[in-house]
Short mmCIF file of C-alpha atoms (C1' of nucleotides) in Angstrom, two decimals:
data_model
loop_
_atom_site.label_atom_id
_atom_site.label_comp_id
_atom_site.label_asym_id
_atom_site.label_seq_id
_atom_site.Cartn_x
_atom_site.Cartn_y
_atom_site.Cartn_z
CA UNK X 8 -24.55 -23.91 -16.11
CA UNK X 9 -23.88 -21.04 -18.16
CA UNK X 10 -25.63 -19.02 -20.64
CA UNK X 11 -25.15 -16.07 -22.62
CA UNK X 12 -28.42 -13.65 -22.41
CA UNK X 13 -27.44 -10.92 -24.63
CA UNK X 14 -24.29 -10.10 -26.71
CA UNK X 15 -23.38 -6.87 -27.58
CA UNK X 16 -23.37 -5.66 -31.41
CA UNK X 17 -20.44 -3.82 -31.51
CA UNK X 18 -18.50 -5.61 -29.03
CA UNK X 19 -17.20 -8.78 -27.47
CA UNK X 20 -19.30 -8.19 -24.63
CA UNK X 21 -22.09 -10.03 -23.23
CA UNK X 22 -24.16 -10.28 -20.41
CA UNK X 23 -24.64 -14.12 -18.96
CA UNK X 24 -25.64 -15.91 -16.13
CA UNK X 25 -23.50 -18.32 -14.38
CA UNK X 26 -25.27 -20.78 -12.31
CA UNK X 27 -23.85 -22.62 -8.92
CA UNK X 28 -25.22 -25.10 -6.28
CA UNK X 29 -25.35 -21.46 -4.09
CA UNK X 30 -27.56 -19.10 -6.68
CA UNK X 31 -27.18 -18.07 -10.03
CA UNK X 32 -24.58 -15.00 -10.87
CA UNK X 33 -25.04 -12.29 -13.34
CA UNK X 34 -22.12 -11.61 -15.91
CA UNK X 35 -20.36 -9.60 -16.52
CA UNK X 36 -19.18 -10.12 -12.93
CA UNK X 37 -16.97 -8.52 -9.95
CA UNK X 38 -15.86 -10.93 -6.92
CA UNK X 39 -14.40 -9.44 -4.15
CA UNK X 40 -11.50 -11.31 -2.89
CA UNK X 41 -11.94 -12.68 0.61
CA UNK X 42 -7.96 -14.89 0.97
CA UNK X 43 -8.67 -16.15 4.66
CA UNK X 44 -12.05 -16.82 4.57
CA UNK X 45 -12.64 -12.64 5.00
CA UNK X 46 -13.04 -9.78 3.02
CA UNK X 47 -11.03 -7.68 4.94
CA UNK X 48 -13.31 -5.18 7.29
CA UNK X 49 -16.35 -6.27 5.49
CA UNK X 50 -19.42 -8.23 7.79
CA UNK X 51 -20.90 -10.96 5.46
CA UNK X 52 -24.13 -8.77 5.77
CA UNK X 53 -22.57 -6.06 4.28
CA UNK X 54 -21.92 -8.17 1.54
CA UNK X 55 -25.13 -8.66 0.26
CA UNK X 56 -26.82 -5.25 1.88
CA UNK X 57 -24.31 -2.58 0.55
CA UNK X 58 -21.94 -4.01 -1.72
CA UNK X 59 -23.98 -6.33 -3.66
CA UNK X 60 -21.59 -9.26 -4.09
CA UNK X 61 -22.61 -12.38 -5.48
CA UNK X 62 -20.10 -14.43 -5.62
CA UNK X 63 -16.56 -14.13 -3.19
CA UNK X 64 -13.24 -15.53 -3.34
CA UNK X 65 -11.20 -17.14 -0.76
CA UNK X 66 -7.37 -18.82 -1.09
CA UNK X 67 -6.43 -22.44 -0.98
CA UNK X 68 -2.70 -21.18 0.20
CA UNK X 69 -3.77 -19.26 3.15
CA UNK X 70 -6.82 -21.14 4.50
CA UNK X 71 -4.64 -24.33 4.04
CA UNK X 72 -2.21 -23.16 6.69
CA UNK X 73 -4.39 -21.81 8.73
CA UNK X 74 -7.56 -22.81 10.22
CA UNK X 75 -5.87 -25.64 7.86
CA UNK X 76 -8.41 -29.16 6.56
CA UNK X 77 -8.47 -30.49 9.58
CA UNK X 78 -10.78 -27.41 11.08
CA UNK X 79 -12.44 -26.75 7.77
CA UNK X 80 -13.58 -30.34 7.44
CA UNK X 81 -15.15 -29.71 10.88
CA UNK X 82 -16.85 -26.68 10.11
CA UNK X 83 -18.21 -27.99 7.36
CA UNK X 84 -16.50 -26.16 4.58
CA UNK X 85 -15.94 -22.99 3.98
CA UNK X 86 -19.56 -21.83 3.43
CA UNK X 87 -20.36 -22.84 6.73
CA UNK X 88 -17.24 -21.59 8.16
CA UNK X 89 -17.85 -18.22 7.08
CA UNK X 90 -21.64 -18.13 7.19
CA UNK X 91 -21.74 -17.43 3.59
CA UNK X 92 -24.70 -18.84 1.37
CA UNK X 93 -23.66 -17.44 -1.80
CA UNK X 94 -21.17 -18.91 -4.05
CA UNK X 95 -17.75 -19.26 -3.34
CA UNK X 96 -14.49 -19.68 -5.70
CA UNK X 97 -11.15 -20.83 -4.08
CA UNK X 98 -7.97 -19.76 -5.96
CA UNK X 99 -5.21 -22.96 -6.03
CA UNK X 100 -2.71 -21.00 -4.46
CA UNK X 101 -0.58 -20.89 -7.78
CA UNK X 102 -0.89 -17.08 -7.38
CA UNK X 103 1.38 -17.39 -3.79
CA UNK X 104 3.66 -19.39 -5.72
CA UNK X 105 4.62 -16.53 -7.66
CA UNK X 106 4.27 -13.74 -5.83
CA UNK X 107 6.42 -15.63 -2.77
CA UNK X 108 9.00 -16.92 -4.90
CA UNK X 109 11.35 -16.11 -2.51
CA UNK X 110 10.19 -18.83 -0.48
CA UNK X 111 9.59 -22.11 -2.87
CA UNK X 112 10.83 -24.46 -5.49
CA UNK X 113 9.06 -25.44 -8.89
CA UNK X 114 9.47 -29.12 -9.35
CA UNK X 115 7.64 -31.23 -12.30
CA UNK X 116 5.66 -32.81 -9.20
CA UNK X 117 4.52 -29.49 -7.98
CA UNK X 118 5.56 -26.54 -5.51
CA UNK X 119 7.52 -26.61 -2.23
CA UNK X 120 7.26 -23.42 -0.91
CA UNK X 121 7.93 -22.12 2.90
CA UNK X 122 4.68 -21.02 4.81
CA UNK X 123 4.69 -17.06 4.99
CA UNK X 124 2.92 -17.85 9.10
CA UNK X 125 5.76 -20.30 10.73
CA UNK X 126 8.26 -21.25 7.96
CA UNK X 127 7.26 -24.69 7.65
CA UNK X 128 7.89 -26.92 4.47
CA UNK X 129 5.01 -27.91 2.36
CA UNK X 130 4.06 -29.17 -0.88
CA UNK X 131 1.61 -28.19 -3.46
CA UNK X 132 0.51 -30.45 -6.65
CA UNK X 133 -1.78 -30.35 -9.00
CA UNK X 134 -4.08 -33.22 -7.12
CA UNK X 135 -3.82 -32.02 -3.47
CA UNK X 136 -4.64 -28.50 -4.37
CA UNK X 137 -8.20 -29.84 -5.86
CA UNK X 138 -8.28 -32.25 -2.44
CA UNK X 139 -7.98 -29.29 -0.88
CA UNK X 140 -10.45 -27.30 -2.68
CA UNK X 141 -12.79 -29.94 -2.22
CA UNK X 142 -12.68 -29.76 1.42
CA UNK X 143 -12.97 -25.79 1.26
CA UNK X 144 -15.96 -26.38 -1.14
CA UNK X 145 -16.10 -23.70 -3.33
CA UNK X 146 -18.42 -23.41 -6.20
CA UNK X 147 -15.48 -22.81 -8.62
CA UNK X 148 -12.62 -23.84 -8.23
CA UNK X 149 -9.27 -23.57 -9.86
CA UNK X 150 -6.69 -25.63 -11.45
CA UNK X 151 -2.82 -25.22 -10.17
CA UNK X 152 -1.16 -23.49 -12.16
CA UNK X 153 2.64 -21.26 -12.82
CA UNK X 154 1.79 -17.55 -12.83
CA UNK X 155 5.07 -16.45 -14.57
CA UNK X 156 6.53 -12.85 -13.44
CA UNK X 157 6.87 -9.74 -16.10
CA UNK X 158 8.53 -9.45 -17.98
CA UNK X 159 10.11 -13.20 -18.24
CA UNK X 160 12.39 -14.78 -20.96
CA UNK X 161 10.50 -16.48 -23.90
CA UNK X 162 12.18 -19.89 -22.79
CA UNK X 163 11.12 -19.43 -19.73
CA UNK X 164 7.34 -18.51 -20.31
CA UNK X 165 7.71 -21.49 -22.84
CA UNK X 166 8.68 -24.18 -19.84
CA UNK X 167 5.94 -22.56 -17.49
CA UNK X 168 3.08 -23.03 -19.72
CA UNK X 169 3.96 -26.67 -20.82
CA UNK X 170 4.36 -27.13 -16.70
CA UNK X 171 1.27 -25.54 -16.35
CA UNK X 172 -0.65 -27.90 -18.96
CA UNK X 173 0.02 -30.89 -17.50
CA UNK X 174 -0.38 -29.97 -14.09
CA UNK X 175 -3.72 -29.38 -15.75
CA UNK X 176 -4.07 -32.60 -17.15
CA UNK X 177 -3.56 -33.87 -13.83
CA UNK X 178 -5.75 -31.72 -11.67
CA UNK X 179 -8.64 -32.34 -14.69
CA UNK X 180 -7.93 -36.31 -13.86
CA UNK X 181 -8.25 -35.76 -9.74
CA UNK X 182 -11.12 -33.59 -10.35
CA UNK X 183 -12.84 -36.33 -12.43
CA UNK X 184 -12.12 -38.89 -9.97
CA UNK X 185 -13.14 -37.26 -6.63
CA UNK X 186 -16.24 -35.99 -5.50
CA UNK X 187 -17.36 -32.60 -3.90
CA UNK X 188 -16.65 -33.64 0.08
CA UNK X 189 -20.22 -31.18 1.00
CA UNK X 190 -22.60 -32.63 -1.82
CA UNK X 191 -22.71 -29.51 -4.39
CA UNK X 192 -21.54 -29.15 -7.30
CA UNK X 193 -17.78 -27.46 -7.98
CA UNK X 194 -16.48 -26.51 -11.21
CA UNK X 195 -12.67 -26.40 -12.00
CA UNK X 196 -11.59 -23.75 -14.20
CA UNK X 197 -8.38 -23.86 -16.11
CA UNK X 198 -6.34 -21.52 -16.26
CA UNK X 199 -4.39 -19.76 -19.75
CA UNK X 200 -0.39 -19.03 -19.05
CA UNK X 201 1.65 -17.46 -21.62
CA UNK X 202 3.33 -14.42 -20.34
CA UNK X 203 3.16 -11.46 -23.33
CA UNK X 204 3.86 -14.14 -26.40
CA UNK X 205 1.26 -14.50 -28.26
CA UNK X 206 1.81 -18.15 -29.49
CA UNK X 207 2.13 -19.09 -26.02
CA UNK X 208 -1.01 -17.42 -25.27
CA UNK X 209 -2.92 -19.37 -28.28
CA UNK X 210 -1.54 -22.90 -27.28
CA UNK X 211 -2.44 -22.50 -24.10
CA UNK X 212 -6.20 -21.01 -24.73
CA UNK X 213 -6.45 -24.08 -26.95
CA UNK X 214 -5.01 -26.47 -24.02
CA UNK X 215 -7.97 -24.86 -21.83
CA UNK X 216 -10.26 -25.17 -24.41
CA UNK X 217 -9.71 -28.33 -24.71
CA UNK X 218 -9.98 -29.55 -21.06
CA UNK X 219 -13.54 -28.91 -21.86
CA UNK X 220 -14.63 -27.56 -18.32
CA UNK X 221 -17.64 -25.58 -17.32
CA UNK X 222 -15.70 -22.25 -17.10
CA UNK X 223 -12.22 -21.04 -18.38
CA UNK X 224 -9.82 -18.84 -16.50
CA UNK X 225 -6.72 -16.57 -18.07
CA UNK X 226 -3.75 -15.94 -15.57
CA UNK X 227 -0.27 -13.82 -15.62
CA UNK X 228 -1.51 -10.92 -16.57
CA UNK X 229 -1.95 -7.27 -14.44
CA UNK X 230 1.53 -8.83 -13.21
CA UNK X 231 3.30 -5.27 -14.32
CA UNK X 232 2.84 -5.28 -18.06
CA UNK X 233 1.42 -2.47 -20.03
CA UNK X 234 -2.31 -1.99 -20.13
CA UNK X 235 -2.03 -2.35 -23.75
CA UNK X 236 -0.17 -5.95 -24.07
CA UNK X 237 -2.83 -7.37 -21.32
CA UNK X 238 -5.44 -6.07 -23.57
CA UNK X 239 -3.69 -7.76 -26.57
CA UNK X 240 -3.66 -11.14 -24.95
CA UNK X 241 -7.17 -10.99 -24.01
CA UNK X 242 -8.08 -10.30 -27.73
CA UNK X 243 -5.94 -13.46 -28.46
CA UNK X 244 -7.07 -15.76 -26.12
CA UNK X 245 -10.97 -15.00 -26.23
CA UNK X 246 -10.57 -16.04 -29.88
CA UNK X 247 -10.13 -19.64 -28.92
CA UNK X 248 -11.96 -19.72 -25.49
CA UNK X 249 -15.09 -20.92 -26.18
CA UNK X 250 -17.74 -18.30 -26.52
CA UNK X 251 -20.63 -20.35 -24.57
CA UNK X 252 -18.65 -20.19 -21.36
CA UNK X 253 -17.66 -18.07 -18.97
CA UNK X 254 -14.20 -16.64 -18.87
CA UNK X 255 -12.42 -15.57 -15.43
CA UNK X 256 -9.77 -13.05 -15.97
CA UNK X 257 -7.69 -13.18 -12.78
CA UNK X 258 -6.87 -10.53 -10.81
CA UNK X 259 -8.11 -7.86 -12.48
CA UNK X 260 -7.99 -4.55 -12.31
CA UNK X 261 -8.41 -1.32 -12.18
CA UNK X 262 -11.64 0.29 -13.40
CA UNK X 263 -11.29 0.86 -16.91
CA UNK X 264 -9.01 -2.47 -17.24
CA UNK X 265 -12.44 -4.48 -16.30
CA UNK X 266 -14.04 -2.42 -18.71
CA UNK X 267 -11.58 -2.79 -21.58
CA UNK X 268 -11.93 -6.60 -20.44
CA UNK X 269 -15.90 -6.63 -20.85
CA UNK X 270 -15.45 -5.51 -24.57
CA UNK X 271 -13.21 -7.76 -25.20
CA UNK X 272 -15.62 -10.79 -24.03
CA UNK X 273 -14.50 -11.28 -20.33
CA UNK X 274 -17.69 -12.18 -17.71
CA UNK X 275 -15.25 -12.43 -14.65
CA UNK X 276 -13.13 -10.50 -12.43
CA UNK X 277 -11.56 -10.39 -9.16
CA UNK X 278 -8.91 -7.77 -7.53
CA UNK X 279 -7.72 -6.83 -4.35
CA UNK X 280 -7.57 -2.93 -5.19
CA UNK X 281 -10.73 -2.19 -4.00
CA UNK X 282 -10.18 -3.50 -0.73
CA UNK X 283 -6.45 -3.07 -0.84
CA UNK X 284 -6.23 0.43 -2.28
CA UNK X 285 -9.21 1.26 -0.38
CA UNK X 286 -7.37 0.59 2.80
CA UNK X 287 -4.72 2.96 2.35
CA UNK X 288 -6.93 6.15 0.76
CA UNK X 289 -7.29 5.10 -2.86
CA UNK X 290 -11.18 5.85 -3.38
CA UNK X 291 -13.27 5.24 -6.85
CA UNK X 292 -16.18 7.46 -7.50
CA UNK X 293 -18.33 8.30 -10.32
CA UNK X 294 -15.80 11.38 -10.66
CA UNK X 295 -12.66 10.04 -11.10
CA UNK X 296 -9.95 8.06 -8.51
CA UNK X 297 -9.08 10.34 -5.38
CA UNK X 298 -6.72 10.07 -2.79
CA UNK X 299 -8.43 10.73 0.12
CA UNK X 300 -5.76 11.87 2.19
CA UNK X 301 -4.84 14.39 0.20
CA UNK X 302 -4.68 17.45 2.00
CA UNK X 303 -7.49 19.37 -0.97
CA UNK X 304 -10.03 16.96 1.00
CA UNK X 305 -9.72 18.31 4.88
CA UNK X 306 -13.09 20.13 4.90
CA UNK X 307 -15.02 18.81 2.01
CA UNK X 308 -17.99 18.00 3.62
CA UNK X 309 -19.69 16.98 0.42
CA UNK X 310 -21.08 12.89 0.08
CA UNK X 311 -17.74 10.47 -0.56
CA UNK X 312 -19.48 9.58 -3.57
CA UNK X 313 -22.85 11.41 -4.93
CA UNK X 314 -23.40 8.74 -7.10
CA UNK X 315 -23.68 6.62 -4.02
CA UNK X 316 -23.04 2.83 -4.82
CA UNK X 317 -24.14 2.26 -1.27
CA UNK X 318 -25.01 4.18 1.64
CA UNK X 319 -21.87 4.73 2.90
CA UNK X 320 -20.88 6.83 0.13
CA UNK X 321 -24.01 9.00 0.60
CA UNK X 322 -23.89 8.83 4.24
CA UNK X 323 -20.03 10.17 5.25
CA UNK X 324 -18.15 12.89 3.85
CA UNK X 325 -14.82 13.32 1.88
CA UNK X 326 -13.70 15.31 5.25
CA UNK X 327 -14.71 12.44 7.73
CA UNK X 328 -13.42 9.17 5.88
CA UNK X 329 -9.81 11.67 5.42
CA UNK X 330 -10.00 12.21 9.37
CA UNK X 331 -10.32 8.16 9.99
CA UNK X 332 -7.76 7.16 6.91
CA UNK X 333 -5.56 9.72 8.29
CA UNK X 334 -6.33 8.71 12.06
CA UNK X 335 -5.40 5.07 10.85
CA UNK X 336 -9.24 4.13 12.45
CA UNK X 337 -10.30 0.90 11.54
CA UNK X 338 -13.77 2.29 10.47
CA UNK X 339 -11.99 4.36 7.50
CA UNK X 340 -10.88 0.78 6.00
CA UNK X 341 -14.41 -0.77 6.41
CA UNK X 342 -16.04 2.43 4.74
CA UNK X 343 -13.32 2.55 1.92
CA UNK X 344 -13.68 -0.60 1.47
CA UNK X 345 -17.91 -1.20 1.27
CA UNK X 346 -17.60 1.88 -0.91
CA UNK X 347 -14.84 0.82 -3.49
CA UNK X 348 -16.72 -2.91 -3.47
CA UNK X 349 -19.89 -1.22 -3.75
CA UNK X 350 -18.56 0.78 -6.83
CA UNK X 351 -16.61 -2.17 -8.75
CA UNK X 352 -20.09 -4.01 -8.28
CA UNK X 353 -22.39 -0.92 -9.73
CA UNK X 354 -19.82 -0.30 -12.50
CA UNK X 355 -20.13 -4.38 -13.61
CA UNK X 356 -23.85 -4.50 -13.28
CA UNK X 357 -24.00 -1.29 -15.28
CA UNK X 358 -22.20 -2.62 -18.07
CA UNK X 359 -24.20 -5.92 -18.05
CA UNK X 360 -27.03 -3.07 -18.24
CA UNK X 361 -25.79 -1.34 -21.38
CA UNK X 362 -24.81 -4.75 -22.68
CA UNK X 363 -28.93 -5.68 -22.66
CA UNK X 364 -29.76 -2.29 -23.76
CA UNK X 365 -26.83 -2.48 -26.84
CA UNK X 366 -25.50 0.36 -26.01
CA UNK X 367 -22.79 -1.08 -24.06
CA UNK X 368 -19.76 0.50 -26.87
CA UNK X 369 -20.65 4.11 -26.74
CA UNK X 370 -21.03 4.18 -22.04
CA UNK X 371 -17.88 2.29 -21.90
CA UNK X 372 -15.73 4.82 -23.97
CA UNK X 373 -17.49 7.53 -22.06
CA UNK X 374 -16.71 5.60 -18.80
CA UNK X 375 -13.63 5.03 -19.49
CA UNK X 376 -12.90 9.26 -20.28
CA UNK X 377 -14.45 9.77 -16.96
CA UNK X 378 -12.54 7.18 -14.73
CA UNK X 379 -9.07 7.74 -16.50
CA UNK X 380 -9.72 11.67 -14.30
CA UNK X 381 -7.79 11.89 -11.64
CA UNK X 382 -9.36 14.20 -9.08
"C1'" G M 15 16.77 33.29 49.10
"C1'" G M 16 20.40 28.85 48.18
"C1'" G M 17 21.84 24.75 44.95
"C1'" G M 18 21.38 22.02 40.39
"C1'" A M 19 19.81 20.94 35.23
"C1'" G M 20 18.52 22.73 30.62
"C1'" A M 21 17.22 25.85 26.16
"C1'" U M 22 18.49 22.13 18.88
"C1'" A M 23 14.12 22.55 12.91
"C1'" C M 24 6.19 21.74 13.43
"C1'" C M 25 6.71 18.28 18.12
"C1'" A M 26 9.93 14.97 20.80
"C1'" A M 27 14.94 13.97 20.86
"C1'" A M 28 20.39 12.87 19.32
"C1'" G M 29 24.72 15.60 18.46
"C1'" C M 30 29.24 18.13 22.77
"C1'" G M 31 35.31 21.82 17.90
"C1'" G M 32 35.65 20.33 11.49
"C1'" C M 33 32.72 14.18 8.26
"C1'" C M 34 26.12 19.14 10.54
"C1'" A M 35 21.29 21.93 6.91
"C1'" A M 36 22.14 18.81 11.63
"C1'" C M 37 20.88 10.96 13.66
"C1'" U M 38 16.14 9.06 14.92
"C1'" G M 39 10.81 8.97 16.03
"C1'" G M 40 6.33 11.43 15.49
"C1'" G M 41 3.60 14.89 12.75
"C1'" G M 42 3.00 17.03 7.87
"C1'" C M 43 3.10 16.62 2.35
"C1'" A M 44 3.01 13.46 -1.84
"C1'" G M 45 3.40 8.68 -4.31
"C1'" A M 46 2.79 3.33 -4.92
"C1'" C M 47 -0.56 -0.75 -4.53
"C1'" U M 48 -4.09 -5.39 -10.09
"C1'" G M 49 -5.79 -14.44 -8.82
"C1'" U M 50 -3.88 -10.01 -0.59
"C1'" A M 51 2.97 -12.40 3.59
"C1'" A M 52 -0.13 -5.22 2.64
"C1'" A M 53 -4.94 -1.32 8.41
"C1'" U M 54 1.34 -2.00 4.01
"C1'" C M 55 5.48 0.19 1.55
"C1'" U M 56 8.38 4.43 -0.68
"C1'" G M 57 9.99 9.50 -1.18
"C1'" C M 58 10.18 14.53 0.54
"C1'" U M 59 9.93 17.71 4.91
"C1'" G M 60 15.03 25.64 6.33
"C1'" G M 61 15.13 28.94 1.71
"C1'" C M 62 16.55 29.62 -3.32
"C1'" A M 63 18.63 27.83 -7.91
"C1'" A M 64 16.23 22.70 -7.60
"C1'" A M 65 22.45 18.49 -11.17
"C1'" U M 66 27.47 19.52 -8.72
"C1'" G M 67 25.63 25.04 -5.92
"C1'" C M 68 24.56 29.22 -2.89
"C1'" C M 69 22.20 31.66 1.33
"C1'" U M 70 20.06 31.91 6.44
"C1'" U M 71 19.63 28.31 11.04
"C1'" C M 72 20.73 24.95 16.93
"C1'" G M 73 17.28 30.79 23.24
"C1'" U M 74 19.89 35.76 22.86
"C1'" A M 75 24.25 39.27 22.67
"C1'" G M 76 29.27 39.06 22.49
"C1'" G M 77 34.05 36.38 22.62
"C1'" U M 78 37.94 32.33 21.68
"C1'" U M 79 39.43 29.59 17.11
"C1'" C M 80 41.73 28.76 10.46
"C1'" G M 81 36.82 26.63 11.79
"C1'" A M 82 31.42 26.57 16.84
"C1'" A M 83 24.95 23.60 17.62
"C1'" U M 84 29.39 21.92 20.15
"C1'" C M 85 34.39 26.02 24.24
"C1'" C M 86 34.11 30.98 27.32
"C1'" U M 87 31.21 35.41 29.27
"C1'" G M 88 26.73 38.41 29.96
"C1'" C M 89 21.50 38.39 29.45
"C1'" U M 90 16.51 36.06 28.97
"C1'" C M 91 13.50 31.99 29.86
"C1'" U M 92 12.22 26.85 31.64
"C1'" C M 93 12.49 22.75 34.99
"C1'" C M 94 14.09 20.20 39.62
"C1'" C M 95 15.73 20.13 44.80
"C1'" C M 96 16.43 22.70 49.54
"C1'" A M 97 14.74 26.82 52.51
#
RNA sequence: GGGGAGAUACCAAAGCGGCCAACUGGGGCAGACUGUAAAUCUGCUGGCAAAUGCCUUCGUAGGUUCGAAUCCUGCUCUCCCCA
């Protein structure tokens, strides 16, 4: 399922493959995050032809209120629904939990929370989240879990974890019980809690350890802590996550974080900055983040990107995609968008590059000068 | 020719004696965004010191008043209606 191809010599890094009922995917990794069944302004086509992806996510939360189980059992599952052949991973919708907090109660059975769409009561647990996922039919899927906010008392982090391991213990027991509703294979990843403390973070790596699944996930972090601590707990954890699987940091990040995150020994990442970010005028090249609609940019008729990550970049100029950001047109999201994917994507499949080649240390630091420029 | 309405910062538009450097929208300028309630949100937008401060602004020239974008008079311009 998964296998480490080359590790790097001075490094935690390593290049692996990850394979899935839908194709086989290439660590160290980018997925672009797709919540309702969409990555937003991005054809499916585009997907594969420009950007590369192989692997997508999509959101138990949001696809569970609407089209809702009752249309994606008819479609057939997400895959079909979407008219996407590659793999698939479905976040549990712990994520929503925590960042719409405002709207739901933690119980020890699981989440009520308010839909964001209509204000209607519902309630998550650890089993119906992987009945759900089932139904979706992702090729990973993930375990319900607590993402704790920054920064949050020690008690508190304390309480979320140990809520967090059993509703692992739980979802590990529905997942062992149930089978995949479309006939392929899903893995459930776990996912490591533990806010910024350290002990927290090693009990719970060891809890995921020991649920002994394919893949292993680590959560709550990028949630507004320093670059630094994140770092830290990655260092921790990847001490006790096993070394022959693949590990998912969640949400993650900018750039340089995924970088940082590759030499520390993490194979997978998803974000919504590229798409996000891209959306309102935050572009990644080659030469450092720009805000395209910065004024500096009105008649800079050079490539968006000369180091073109797809052919968007090479094919519109700095001057253009600032007219249609600026313009609010819809086609300055889809470019921003294909381009910041396509870049995430090159950057990952670069470093798996250097990782193969061993010289994965000395481009990272170099990357990592470059991409810290802000043009 | 006669009658009426109006001229406010980049644009539009409030304000009709002091709480007005002037509501609000747009535009402009900048910032934020990390398992997507985000094609979203925030700040600034007369000048200078940039913290409390000072200086020049509401077509234009005068006037009334302790005090005017707000009241009065002349002038200039714009729009509408009737001939």
């Amino acid at each position: 399922m998964f296998a480490v191809v080359k590790r790097d010599g001075e490094s935690k890094a390593r290049a692996g493959v990850l394979k899935t009922a839908h194709g086989d995917i290439p660590t160290p990794v980018f997925m672009p995050v797709g919540t309702t069944g969409t990555v937003k302004g991005i054809l499916q086509r585009d997907l594969v032809d420009e950007i590369g992806a192989w692997i997508i996510l999509g959101n138990t939360y949001h696809l569970y209120l609407r089209p809702g189980t009752t249309i994606m059992k008819e479609a057939g599952g997400l895959h079909r629904f979407m008219g996407w052949d590659r793999p698939l991973l479905t976040d549990s919708g712990g994520y929503q939990v925590f960042s719409l907090s405002g709207n739901r109660k933690l119980t020890e059975e699981g989440a009520i929370f308010r839909s964001h769409i209509d204000g209607s009561k519902h309630f998550f647990t650890p089993e119906n989240t992987i009945d759900i996922q089932r139904i979706i039919g992702a090729d990973i899927i993930m375990a319900f879990d607590e993402c704790a906010p920054f920064p949050c008392e020690y008690n508190y982090a304390r309480r979320s974890v140990d809520l967090t391991h059993r509703w692992l213990d739980r979802a590990v027991a529905r997942y062992r019980e149930t089978d995949p509703v479309w006939g392929h294979e899903q893995f459930l990843f776990p996912i490591v809690q533990g806010s910024t403390f350290e002990d927290l973070r090693k009990i719970s790596a060891e809890k995921v350890a020991s649920a002994g699944m394919t893949g292993n996930a680590i959560g709550g972090l990028s949630v507004g802590e320093p670059a630094e601590e994140m770092y830290r707990m990655i260092e921790t954890v990847n001490e006790i996550l096993p070394e022959d699987k693949p590990r998912y940091l969640m949400g993650v990040g900018t750039p340089v974080n995924i970088l940082e995150a590759i030499d520390r020994g993490i194979d997978m990442f998803d974000c919504v900055m590229p798409t996000r970010n891209g959306r309102n005028g935050m572009l990644f090249t080659g030469e450092g983040t720009i805000n395209i609609k910065n004024r500096k940019w009105i008649n800079d008729f050079s490539p968006i990107d000369p180091e073109g990550p797809s052919s968007v970049s090479l094919n519109y100029s700095k001057a253009y995609l600032r007219h249609l950001i600026i313009s609010g047109e819809i086609l300055g999201s889809q470019i921003s968008s294909i381009h910041n994917l396509a870049f995430y994507l090159k950057l990952v499949g670069e470093a798996r590059k250097k990782i193969e080649e061993g010289d994965f240390k000395r481009w990272k630091n170099a990357m990592v000068k470059k991409l810290s420029e802000r043009l």
